[in-house]
Coordinates of N, CA and C in Angstrom, one line a residue:
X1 N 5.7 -1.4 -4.3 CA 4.3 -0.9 -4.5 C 4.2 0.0 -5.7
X2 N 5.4 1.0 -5.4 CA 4.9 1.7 -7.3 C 5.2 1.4 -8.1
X3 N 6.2 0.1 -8.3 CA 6.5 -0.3 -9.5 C 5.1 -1.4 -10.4
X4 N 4.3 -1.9 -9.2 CA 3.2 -2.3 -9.3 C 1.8 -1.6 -10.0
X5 N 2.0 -0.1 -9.1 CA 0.9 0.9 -9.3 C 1.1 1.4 -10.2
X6 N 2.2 1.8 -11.3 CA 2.8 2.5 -11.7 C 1.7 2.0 -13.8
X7 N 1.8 0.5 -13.8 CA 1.4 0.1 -15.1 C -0.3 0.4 -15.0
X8 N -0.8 -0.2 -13.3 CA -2.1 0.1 -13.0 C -2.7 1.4 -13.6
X9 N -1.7 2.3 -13.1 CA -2.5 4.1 -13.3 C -2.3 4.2 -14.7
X10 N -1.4 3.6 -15.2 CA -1.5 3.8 -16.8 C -2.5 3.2 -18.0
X11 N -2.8 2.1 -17.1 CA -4.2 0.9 -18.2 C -5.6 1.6 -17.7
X12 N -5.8 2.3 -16.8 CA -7.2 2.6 -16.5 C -6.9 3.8 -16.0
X13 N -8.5 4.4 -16.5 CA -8.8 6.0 -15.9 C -8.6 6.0 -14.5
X14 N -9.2 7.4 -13.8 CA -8.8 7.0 -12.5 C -9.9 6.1 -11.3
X15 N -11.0 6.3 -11.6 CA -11.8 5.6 -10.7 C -11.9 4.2 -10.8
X16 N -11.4 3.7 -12.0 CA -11.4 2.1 -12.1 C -9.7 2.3 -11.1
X17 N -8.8 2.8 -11.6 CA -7.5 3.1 -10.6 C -7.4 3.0 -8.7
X18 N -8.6 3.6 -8.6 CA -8.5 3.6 -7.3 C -9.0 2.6 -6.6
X19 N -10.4 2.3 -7.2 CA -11.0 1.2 -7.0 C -9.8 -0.1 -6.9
X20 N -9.2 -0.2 -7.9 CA -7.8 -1.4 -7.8 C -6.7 -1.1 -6.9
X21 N -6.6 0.0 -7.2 CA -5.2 0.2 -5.6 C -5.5 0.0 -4.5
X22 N -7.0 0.8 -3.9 CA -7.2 1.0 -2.9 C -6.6 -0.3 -1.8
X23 N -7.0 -1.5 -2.1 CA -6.8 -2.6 -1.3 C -5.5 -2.6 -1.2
X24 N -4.6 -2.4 -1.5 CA -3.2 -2.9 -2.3 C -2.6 -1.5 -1.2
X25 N -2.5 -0.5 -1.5 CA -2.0 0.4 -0.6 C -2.8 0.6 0.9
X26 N -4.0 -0.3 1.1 CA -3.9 -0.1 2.4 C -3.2 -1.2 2.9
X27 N -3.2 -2.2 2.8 CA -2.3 -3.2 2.8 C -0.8 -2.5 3.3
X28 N -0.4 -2.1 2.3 CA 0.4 -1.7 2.7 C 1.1 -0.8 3.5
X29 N -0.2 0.2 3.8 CA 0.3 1.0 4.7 C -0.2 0.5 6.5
X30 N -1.1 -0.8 6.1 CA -1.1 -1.6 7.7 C 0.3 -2.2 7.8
X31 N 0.6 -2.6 7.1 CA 1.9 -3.6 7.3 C 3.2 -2.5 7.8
X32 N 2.9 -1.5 7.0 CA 4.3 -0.9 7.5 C 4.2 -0.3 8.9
X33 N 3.0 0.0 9.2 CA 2.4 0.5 10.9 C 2.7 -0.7 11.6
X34 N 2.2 -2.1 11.2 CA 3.0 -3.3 11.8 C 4.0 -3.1 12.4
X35 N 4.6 -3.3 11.2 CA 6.2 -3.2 11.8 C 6.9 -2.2 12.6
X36 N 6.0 -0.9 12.3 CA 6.8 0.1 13.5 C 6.3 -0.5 14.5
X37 N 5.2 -1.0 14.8 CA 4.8 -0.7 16.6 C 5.9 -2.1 17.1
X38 N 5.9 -3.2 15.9 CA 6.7 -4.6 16.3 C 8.1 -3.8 16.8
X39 N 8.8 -3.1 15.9 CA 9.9 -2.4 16.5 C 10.2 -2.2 17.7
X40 N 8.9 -1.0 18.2 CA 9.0 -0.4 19.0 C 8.6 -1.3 20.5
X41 N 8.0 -2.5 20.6 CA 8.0 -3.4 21.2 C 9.6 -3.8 21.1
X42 N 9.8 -4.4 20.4 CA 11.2 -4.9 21.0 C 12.0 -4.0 21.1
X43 N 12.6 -3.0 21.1 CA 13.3 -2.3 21.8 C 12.8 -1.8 23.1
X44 N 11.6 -2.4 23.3 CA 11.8 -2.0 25.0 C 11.8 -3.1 25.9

């Protein structure tokens, strides 16, 4: 993800910035919630 975000924050100010990450890090931060709760399902 930051190696991605990283050229993003550099080509555009910040509200064109956010506007383009936003999808992109929530994404990402569903998937990683995914995977904890999948975890925590199978360990029980």
């Amino acid at each position: 993800l930051l190696e991605y975000l990283g050229p993003v924050a550099q080509k555009n100010d910040y509200p064109q910035f956010e506007r383009q990450a936003r999808g992109d890090v929530e994404r990402f931060v569903v998937s990683k919630i995914a995977n904890i709760l999948l975890y925590q399902q199978a360990k029980k």
